[in-house]
Amino acid sequence: MAKNIVIIGGGIVGLCSAYYLSKEGHQITVIDKGDITSGASFVNAGYITPSHIIPLASPGMIAKGIKMMFNSASPFYMKPRLDAEFLKWSWYFHKSSTKAKVEKAIPVIKEINLISRELFTDIRNSGDLGEFQLERKGLLMLYKTQASYLHEKEVADRASYLGLEVSDLNNSELKKIEPNVNIDAEGAIHYECDGHTTPTEIMPKMLNYLKSVGVNICINEEVIDIKTSNGVIKEVITDKNNYHPDEVILAAGSWSGELSKKLSLKLSLQGGKGYRINVARNTGISMPAILMEAKMAVTPMNGFTRFAGTMEFSGNNNIVRKERVLAIANGAHSFYPDLEINFAEIESAKTGLRPVSPDGLPYIGKSASIKNLIIATGHAMMGWSLGPVTGKLVSELINDKKTSMNLAAFSPERTF
């Protein structure tokens, strides 16, 4: 039976949820506080990453955060602040950063990423969005030091053991696979299992498709209250309209935590800010890469090369810290010495907030206390990669179908 569904949030997760639900014949309204032209879904590295099997909450991360806390240009930055929610989240993050919990998360992260990778291909093959960049060249982990190599080699060996395609490239092999750019690196680990896209190409195409099939897209409209009765959402109130949905999907990214408070839910979530610089000239770069010592990503997208990075916990704001943008530009130059990112490119840098749960795993599932609410957020640095699979899982939950994978690890009710 067709349902009236409100999706709060118009990022990749919200739009993919609308995509799969529209195919089931439901009447869908997507509400977004912005105009769906910016934010994390537009400024990310565009990776599809089965190789990212280690969650953000891993041993040593809190120590790194404390060490870098007073350097606002550092790749992993936690701004010191007396904020009860942030302090509680930090404690949960610390508790989640154990070897045992990481081991438990690894196969789950691999599985959900592989499902999503195939769904990206299915979406392209459907023709619904027309043509868009979707390449499977893999991902290079470029390293300058033996220490970085040995650190990544442990991950690569584990990925290979799990059946993911990985190879080891020395300097001469690296030059063969990336012949048109000078790279200052000792070698690379090549995760052949990965792919990449251009987010600024896919997002508008997805929006246009959804509008064409009757999805109601409400932009520049902020949810200000959500009314419940007997454990059921009865009304979603925005600054422009009132909605009376059968089902609600909370996919508002970093703002999901604030909205969950209106429902008396304890959804621990922090916004992790990332930055990007686009270089719309020939760089010679044809392979996606993570520059290990610089802790940043490089992606050859349609029409430009994107340099992206940092994880900054400083509250839900869009402030662009110039020192962090410069750190990305300098990191790029250190690995590609012939490349100089110019002043105009640095000045046009953008930022976006990624929703980060304490254990680095997304929240995907039904609320235990509110019968008609599904939560889909908290994807950290895997939001783009996991957009399609999250949308598919949401659709399966709404339609009471067997889900494509076990969702226990992603339960919004889990404790830390």
Short mmCIF file of N, CA, C and O in Angstrom, two decimals, residues 219-331:
data_model
loop_
_atom_site.label_atom_id
_atom_site.label_comp_id
_atom_site.label_asym_id
_atom_site.label_seq_id
_atom_site.Cartn_x
_atom_site.Cartn_y
_atom_site.Cartn_z
N ILE A 219 12.85 22.88 -0.76
CA ILE A 219 14.15 23.44 -0.38
C ILE A 219 13.97 24.72 0.43
O ILE A 219 12.90 25.32 0.45
N ASN A 220 15.05 25.10 1.12
CA ASN A 220 15.04 26.29 1.98
C ASN A 220 13.86 26.26 2.94
O ASN A 220 13.21 27.27 3.19
N GLU A 221 13.62 25.09 3.49
CA GLU A 221 12.50 24.87 4.41
C GLU A 221 13.02 24.11 5.62
O GLU A 221 13.53 23.00 5.50
N GLU A 222 12.89 24.71 6.79
CA GLU A 222 13.49 24.13 7.99
C GLU A 222 12.44 23.49 8.89
O GLU A 222 11.40 24.09 9.19
N VAL A 223 12.72 22.28 9.34
CA VAL A 223 11.85 21.61 10.30
C VAL A 223 12.05 22.26 11.66
O VAL A 223 13.18 22.30 12.17
N ILE A 224 10.97 22.77 12.23
CA ILE A 224 11.08 23.45 13.53
C ILE A 224 10.45 22.65 14.66
O ILE A 224 10.76 22.89 15.83
N ASP A 225 9.59 21.69 14.32
CA ASP A 225 9.02 20.84 15.37
C ASP A 225 8.46 19.56 14.77
O ASP A 225 8.12 19.51 13.57
N ILE A 226 8.40 18.53 15.60
CA ILE A 226 7.82 17.25 15.20
C ILE A 226 6.89 16.80 16.32
O ILE A 226 7.33 16.63 17.46
N LYS A 227 5.62 16.65 16.02
CA LYS A 227 4.62 16.29 17.03
C LYS A 227 4.35 14.79 17.01
O LYS A 227 4.15 14.19 15.95
N THR A 228 4.36 14.21 18.21
CA THR A 228 4.06 12.78 18.34
C THR A 228 2.88 12.56 19.27
O THR A 228 2.56 13.41 20.11
N SER A 229 2.27 11.39 19.13
CA SER A 229 1.18 10.97 20.01
C SER A 229 1.21 9.45 20.12
O SER A 229 1.19 8.77 19.09
N ASN A 230 1.30 8.95 21.34
CA ASN A 230 1.33 7.50 21.57
C ASN A 230 2.42 6.80 20.75
O ASN A 230 2.19 5.75 20.16
N GLY A 231 3.61 7.42 20.70
CA GLY A 231 4.74 6.80 20.02
C GLY A 231 4.65 6.82 18.50
O GLY A 231 5.32 6.03 17.83
N VAL A 232 3.85 7.75 17.96
CA VAL A 232 3.71 7.88 16.51
C VAL A 232 3.86 9.35 16.12
O VAL A 232 3.26 10.22 16.75
N ILE A 233 4.66 9.63 15.08
CA ILE A 233 4.75 11.00 14.58
C ILE A 233 3.45 11.34 13.86
O ILE A 233 3.04 10.65 12.93
N LYS A 234 2.82 12.41 14.31
CA LYS A 234 1.56 12.84 13.71
C LYS A 234 1.73 14.04 12.78
O LYS A 234 0.95 14.22 11.84
N GLU A 235 2.76 14.87 13.08
CA GLU A 235 2.89 16.11 12.32
C GLU A 235 4.35 16.56 12.28
O GLU A 235 5.06 16.51 13.29
N VAL A 236 4.79 16.95 11.09
CA VAL A 236 6.10 17.57 10.92
C VAL A 236 5.85 19.03 10.57
O VAL A 236 5.19 19.33 9.56
N ILE A 237 6.35 19.92 11.41
CA ILE A 237 6.09 21.35 11.25
C ILE A 237 7.36 22.04 10.77
O ILE A 237 8.42 21.93 11.40
N THR A 238 7.26 22.75 9.67
CA THR A 238 8.38 23.52 9.16
C THR A 238 8.06 25.01 9.26
O THR A 238 6.97 25.40 9.69
N ASP A 239 9.02 25.83 8.84
CA ASP A 239 8.77 27.27 8.85
C ASP A 239 7.87 27.70 7.70
O ASP A 239 7.54 28.89 7.58
N LYS A 240 7.43 26.72 6.87
CA LYS A 240 6.57 27.06 5.74
C LYS A 240 5.28 26.24 5.68
O LYS A 240 4.27 26.71 5.15
N ASN A 241 5.33 25.00 6.17
CA ASN A 241 4.18 24.11 6.01
C ASN A 241 4.05 23.15 7.19
O ASN A 241 4.97 23.02 8.00
N ASN A 242 2.91 22.46 7.22
CA ASN A 242 2.67 21.37 8.16
C ASN A 242 2.42 20.10 7.35
O ASN A 242 1.68 20.13 6.36
N TYR A 243 3.04 18.99 7.77
CA TYR A 243 2.89 17.72 7.05
C TYR A 243 2.36 16.65 8.02
O TYR A 243 2.70 16.66 9.21
N HIS A 244 1.57 15.74 7.47
CA HIS A 244 0.99 14.66 8.28
C HIS A 244 1.32 13.33 7.62
O HIS A 244 0.49 12.72 6.96
N PRO A 245 2.54 12.87 7.82
CA PRO A 245 3.03 11.68 7.10
C PRO A 245 2.64 10.37 7.77
O PRO A 245 2.35 10.31 8.97
N ASP A 246 2.66 9.30 6.95
CA ASP A 246 2.52 7.96 7.50
C ASP A 246 3.86 7.48 8.08
O ASP A 246 3.89 6.76 9.08
N GLU A 247 4.94 7.87 7.41
CA GLU A 247 6.29 7.48 7.82
C GLU A 247 7.23 8.67 7.69
O GLU A 247 7.06 9.52 6.80
N VAL A 248 8.23 8.72 8.57
CA VAL A 248 9.23 9.79 8.53
C VAL A 248 10.63 9.16 8.51
O VAL A 248 10.90 8.20 9.25
N ILE A 249 11.49 9.69 7.66
CA ILE A 249 12.89 9.24 7.59
C ILE A 249 13.76 10.42 8.00
O ILE A 249 13.71 11.49 7.38
N LEU A 250 14.53 10.23 9.06
CA LEU A 250 15.44 11.26 9.53
C LEU A 250 16.80 11.03 8.88
O LEU A 250 17.53 10.13 9.27
N ALA A 251 17.10 11.85 7.88
CA ALA A 251 18.36 11.73 7.12
C ALA A 251 18.97 13.11 6.95
O ALA A 251 19.40 13.49 5.87
N ALA A 252 19.01 13.85 8.05
CA ALA A 252 19.42 15.25 8.01
C ALA A 252 20.89 15.46 8.30
O ALA A 252 21.31 16.54 8.72
N GLY A 253 21.70 14.42 8.08
CA GLY A 253 23.14 14.56 8.26
C GLY A 253 23.50 15.03 9.65
O GLY A 253 22.98 14.54 10.66
N SER A 254 24.37 16.02 9.72
CA SER A 254 24.89 16.48 11.01
C SER A 254 23.83 17.16 11.87
O SER A 254 24.05 17.34 13.08
N TRP A 255 22.72 17.53 11.28
CA TRP A 255 21.65 18.16 12.05
C TRP A 255 20.65 17.14 12.59
O TRP A 255 19.71 17.50 13.29
N SER A 256 20.87 15.87 12.29
CA SER A 256 19.96 14.82 12.77
C SER A 256 19.94 14.75 14.29
O SER A 256 18.90 14.47 14.89
N GLY A 257 21.10 14.99 14.92
CA GLY A 257 21.17 14.94 16.37
C GLY A 257 20.27 15.98 17.02
O GLY A 257 19.55 15.69 17.98
N GLU A 258 20.30 17.21 16.48
CA GLU A 258 19.45 18.28 17.02
C GLU A 258 17.98 17.95 16.82
O GLU A 258 17.17 18.15 17.73
N LEU A 259 17.64 17.45 15.65
CA LEU A 259 16.23 17.12 15.37
C LEU A 259 15.75 15.95 16.23
O LEU A 259 14.59 15.90 16.62
N SER A 260 16.66 15.03 16.54
CA SER A 260 16.25 13.88 17.35
C SER A 260 15.82 14.29 18.75
O SER A 260 15.02 13.61 19.40
N LYS A 261 16.36 15.42 19.22
CA LYS A 261 15.97 15.91 20.55
C LYS A 261 14.50 16.28 20.61
O LYS A 261 13.86 16.18 21.65
N LYS A 262 13.95 16.71 19.47
CA LYS A 262 12.52 17.06 19.42
C LYS A 262 11.65 15.82 19.63
O LYS A 262 10.46 15.92 19.89
N LEU A 263 12.27 14.65 19.44
CA LEU A 263 11.55 13.39 19.61
C LEU A 263 11.99 12.66 20.88
O LEU A 263 11.65 11.50 21.09
N SER A 264 12.74 13.38 21.72
CA SER A 264 13.26 12.82 22.98
C SER A 264 14.11 11.58 22.75
O SER A 264 14.11 10.64 23.56
N LEU A 265 14.85 11.57 21.64
CA LEU A 265 15.76 10.47 21.33
C LEU A 265 17.18 10.88 21.68
O LEU A 265 17.55 12.05 21.55
N LYS A 266 17.99 9.92 22.09
CA LYS A 266 19.39 10.18 22.40
C LYS A 266 20.26 9.66 21.26
O LYS A 266 20.71 8.52 21.28
N LEU A 267 20.43 10.50 20.26
CA LEU A 267 21.21 10.12 19.08
C LEU A 267 22.54 10.87 19.14
O LEU A 267 22.61 12.04 18.79
N SER A 268 23.56 10.18 19.59
CA SER A 268 24.86 10.83 19.74
C SER A 268 25.50 11.04 18.37
O SER A 268 25.74 10.09 17.63
N LEU A 269 25.77 12.31 18.04
CA LEU A 269 26.23 12.65 16.70
C LEU A 269 26.99 13.97 16.75
O LEU A 269 26.59 14.90 17.46
N GLN A 270 28.09 14.04 15.99
CA GLN A 270 28.83 15.29 15.87
C GLN A 270 29.13 15.55 14.40
O GLN A 270 29.33 14.62 13.62
N GLY A 271 29.17 16.82 14.04
CA GLY A 271 29.51 17.20 12.68
C GLY A 271 31.02 17.22 12.50
O GLY A 271 31.72 17.94 13.22
N GLY A 272 31.53 16.43 11.56
CA GLY A 272 32.95 16.41 11.26
C GLY A 272 33.20 17.17 9.96
O GLY A 272 32.86 16.69 8.87
N LYS A 273 33.77 18.33 10.07
CA LYS A 273 33.91 19.21 8.90
C LYS A 273 35.04 18.75 7.98
O LYS A 273 36.13 18.41 8.43
N GLY A 274 34.75 18.74 6.69
CA GLY A 274 35.76 18.46 5.68
C GLY A 274 35.84 19.62 4.70
O GLY A 274 34.91 20.41 4.59
N TYR A 275 36.97 19.73 3.99
CA TYR A 275 37.19 20.81 3.04
C TYR A 275 37.55 20.24 1.67
O TYR A 275 38.08 19.14 1.57
N ARG A 276 37.29 21.04 0.65
CA ARG A 276 37.73 20.64 -0.69
C ARG A 276 38.20 21.85 -1.48
O ARG A 276 37.72 22.97 -1.33
N ILE A 277 39.21 21.58 -2.34
CA ILE A 277 39.67 22.55 -3.33
C ILE A 277 39.50 21.90 -4.70
O ILE A 277 39.94 20.76 -4.91
N ASN A 278 38.88 22.59 -5.64
CA ASN A 278 38.76 22.11 -7.02
C ASN A 278 39.78 22.82 -7.91
O ASN A 278 39.91 24.05 -7.85
N VAL A 279 40.47 22.05 -8.72
CA VAL A 279 41.42 22.62 -9.68
C VAL A 279 40.93 22.27 -11.08
O VAL A 279 41.04 21.13 -11.53
N ALA A 280 40.36 23.27 -11.75
CA ALA A 280 39.73 23.05 -13.06
C ALA A 280 40.71 23.31 -14.20
O ALA A 280 40.46 24.11 -15.10
N ARG A 281 41.86 22.68 -14.14
CA ARG A 281 42.86 22.73 -15.21
C ARG A 281 43.56 21.38 -15.24
O ARG A 281 43.41 20.59 -14.31
N ASN A 282 44.29 21.13 -16.27
CA ASN A 282 44.91 19.82 -16.40
C ASN A 282 46.01 19.63 -15.36
O ASN A 282 46.99 20.37 -15.32
N THR A 283 45.83 18.62 -14.51
CA THR A 283 46.84 18.32 -13.49
C THR A 283 47.67 17.09 -13.87
O THR A 283 48.69 16.82 -13.24
N GLY A 284 47.21 16.35 -14.87
CA GLY A 284 47.88 15.11 -15.24
C GLY A 284 47.48 13.93 -14.36
O GLY A 284 47.86 12.79 -14.62
N ILE A 285 46.70 14.20 -13.31
CA ILE A 285 46.30 13.15 -12.37
C ILE A 285 45.13 12.36 -12.95
O ILE A 285 44.10 12.94 -13.32
N SER A 286 45.27 11.06 -13.03
CA SER A 286 44.20 10.22 -13.57
C SER A 286 43.72 9.17 -12.58
O SER A 286 42.70 8.52 -12.82
N MET A 287 44.44 9.01 -11.45
CA MET A 287 44.10 8.00 -10.46
C MET A 287 43.70 8.64 -9.14
O MET A 287 44.41 9.52 -8.63
N PRO A 288 42.58 8.20 -8.55
CA PRO A 288 42.26 8.66 -7.19
C PRO A 288 43.35 8.22 -6.22
O PRO A 288 43.91 7.12 -6.37
N ALA A 289 43.65 9.06 -5.25
CA ALA A 289 44.72 8.73 -4.32
C ALA A 289 44.48 9.34 -2.95
O ALA A 289 43.88 10.42 -2.84
N ILE A 290 44.94 8.65 -1.94
CA ILE A 290 45.04 9.23 -0.61
C ILE A 290 46.51 9.45 -0.33
O ILE A 290 47.33 8.54 -0.48
N LEU A 291 46.86 10.69 0.03
CA LEU A 291 48.23 11.05 0.32
C LEU A 291 48.44 10.80 1.81
O LEU A 291 47.98 11.58 2.65
N MET A 292 49.10 9.72 2.15
CA MET A 292 49.05 9.21 3.51
C MET A 292 49.62 10.17 4.55
O MET A 292 48.97 10.45 5.55
N GLU A 293 50.82 10.68 4.31
CA GLU A 293 51.40 11.58 5.30
C GLU A 293 50.64 12.90 5.40
O GLU A 293 50.58 13.50 6.47
N ALA A 294 50.05 13.35 4.29
CA ALA A 294 49.27 14.59 4.30
C ALA A 294 47.84 14.35 4.77
O ALA A 294 47.11 15.29 5.05
N LYS A 295 47.43 13.07 4.81
CA LYS A 295 46.08 12.68 5.25
C LYS A 295 45.00 13.45 4.48
O LYS A 295 44.16 14.14 5.05
N MET A 296 45.05 13.31 3.15
CA MET A 296 44.08 13.98 2.29
C MET A 296 43.82 13.14 1.06
O MET A 296 44.55 12.19 0.77
N ALA A 297 42.75 13.49 0.35
CA ALA A 297 42.31 12.71 -0.80
C ALA A 297 42.42 13.53 -2.08
O ALA A 297 42.28 14.76 -2.07
N VAL A 298 42.67 12.83 -3.18
CA VAL A 298 42.75 13.45 -4.51
C VAL A 298 41.88 12.64 -5.45
O VAL A 298 41.99 11.41 -5.51
N THR A 299 41.01 13.33 -6.20
CA THR A 299 40.11 12.62 -7.11
C THR A 299 40.02 13.32 -8.45
O THR A 299 39.69 14.51 -8.51
N PRO A 300 40.31 12.61 -9.57
CA PRO A 300 40.09 13.18 -10.90
C PRO A 300 38.60 13.08 -11.24
O PRO A 300 38.09 12.00 -11.51
N MET A 301 37.91 14.20 -11.19
CA MET A 301 36.47 14.24 -11.46
C MET A 301 36.21 14.79 -12.84
O MET A 301 37.13 15.23 -13.53
N ASN A 302 34.97 14.76 -13.26
CA ASN A 302 34.60 15.30 -14.57
C ASN A 302 34.77 16.81 -14.59
O ASN A 302 34.01 17.54 -13.96
N GLY A 303 35.80 17.28 -15.27
CA GLY A 303 36.02 18.72 -15.43
C GLY A 303 36.99 19.34 -14.47
O GLY A 303 37.35 20.51 -14.61
N PHE A 304 37.45 18.59 -13.46
CA PHE A 304 38.38 19.16 -12.49
C PHE A 304 39.00 18.05 -11.65
O PHE A 304 38.53 16.91 -11.65
N THR A 305 40.07 18.41 -10.94
CA THR A 305 40.65 17.51 -9.95
C THR A 305 40.30 18.05 -8.57
O THR A 305 40.46 19.25 -8.32
N ARG A 306 39.82 17.17 -7.71
CA ARG A 306 39.44 17.61 -6.36
C ARG A 306 40.48 17.17 -5.34
O ARG A 306 40.94 16.03 -5.35
N PHE A 307 40.84 18.11 -4.46
CA PHE A 307 41.72 17.84 -3.34
C PHE A 307 40.90 18.06 -2.07
O PHE A 307 40.38 19.16 -1.85
N ALA A 308 40.76 17.02 -1.27
CA ALA A 308 39.85 17.10 -0.13
C ALA A 308 40.47 16.50 1.10
O ALA A 308 41.37 15.65 1.01
N GLY A 309 40.00 16.95 2.25
CA GLY A 309 40.53 16.35 3.47
C GLY A 309 40.11 17.04 4.74
O GLY A 309 39.26 17.93 4.73
N THR A 310 40.71 16.60 5.82
CA THR A 310 40.56 17.03 7.21
C THR A 310 39.29 16.47 7.85
O THR A 310 38.29 16.22 7.18
N MET A 311 39.37 16.29 9.15
CA MET A 311 38.22 15.96 9.99
C MET A 311 38.28 16.93 11.16
O MET A 311 39.16 16.84 12.01
N GLU A 312 37.37 17.88 11.14
CA GLU A 312 37.38 18.96 12.13
C GLU A 312 36.10 18.92 12.95
O GLU A 312 35.00 19.04 12.41
N PHE A 313 36.26 18.76 14.25
CA PHE A 313 35.12 18.80 15.16
C PHE A 313 35.12 20.14 15.87
O PHE A 313 35.86 20.35 16.83
N SER A 314 34.31 21.07 15.37
CA SER A 314 34.27 22.41 15.94
C SER A 314 32.84 22.95 16.01
O SER A 314 32.62 24.15 16.05
N GLY A 315 31.86 22.04 16.00
CA GLY A 315 30.46 22.45 16.02
C GLY A 315 29.87 22.51 14.63
O GLY A 315 30.58 22.45 13.63
N ASN A 316 28.54 22.60 14.58
CA ASN A 316 27.84 22.62 13.29
C ASN A 316 27.86 24.02 12.68
O ASN A 316 26.91 24.80 12.82
N ASN A 317 28.96 24.35 12.02
CA ASN A 317 29.08 25.65 11.36
C ASN A 317 29.78 25.46 10.02
O ASN A 317 30.39 24.42 9.77
N ASN A 318 29.67 26.46 9.19
CA ASN A 318 30.28 26.40 7.85
C ASN A 318 31.47 27.34 7.72
O ASN A 318 31.81 27.79 6.63
N ILE A 319 32.10 27.65 8.84
CA ILE A 319 33.26 28.54 8.83
C ILE A 319 34.43 27.86 8.10
O ILE A 319 34.78 26.72 8.40
N VAL A 320 35.00 28.56 7.13
CA VAL A 320 36.15 28.04 6.40
C VAL A 320 37.42 28.56 7.07
O VAL A 320 37.69 29.76 7.09
N ARG A 321 38.18 27.63 7.64
CA ARG A 321 39.45 28.01 8.27
C ARG A 321 40.55 27.97 7.21
O ARG A 321 40.89 26.91 6.69
N LYS A 322 41.09 29.13 6.91
CA LYS A 322 42.06 29.24 5.83
C LYS A 322 43.30 28.39 6.08
O LYS A 322 43.91 27.86 5.14
N GLU A 323 43.70 28.25 7.35
CA GLU A 323 44.90 27.46 7.63
C GLU A 323 44.70 25.99 7.25
O GLU A 323 45.64 25.30 6.86
N ARG A 324 43.46 25.53 7.33
CA ARG A 324 43.17 24.14 6.98
C ARG A 324 43.15 23.95 5.46
O ARG A 324 43.58 22.93 4.93
N VAL A 325 42.66 24.96 4.76
CA VAL A 325 42.67 24.93 3.29
C VAL A 325 44.11 24.95 2.78
O VAL A 325 44.49 24.20 1.87
N LEU A 326 44.92 25.80 3.39
CA LEU A 326 46.33 25.88 3.00
C LEU A 326 47.06 24.57 3.27
O LEU A 326 47.95 24.17 2.51
N ALA A 327 46.68 23.89 4.34
CA ALA A 327 47.30 22.60 4.65
C ALA A 327 47.02 21.59 3.54
O ALA A 327 47.88 20.77 3.19
N ILE A 328 45.81 21.64 2.97
CA ILE A 328 45.47 20.75 1.85
C ILE A 328 46.30 21.11 0.62
O ILE A 328 46.86 20.24 -0.05
N ALA A 329 46.39 22.40 0.33
CA ALA A 329 47.18 22.85 -0.83
C ALA A 329 48.64 22.45 -0.68
O ALA A 329 49.28 21.97 -1.63
N ASN A 330 49.18 22.62 0.52
CA ASN A 330 50.58 22.27 0.76
C ASN A 330 50.79 20.75 0.70
O ASN A 330 51.82 20.27 0.21
N GLY A 331 49.81 20.00 1.20
CA GLY A 331 49.89 18.55 1.15
C GLY A 331 49.91 18.04 -0.28
O GLY A 331 50.67 17.13 -0.63
#
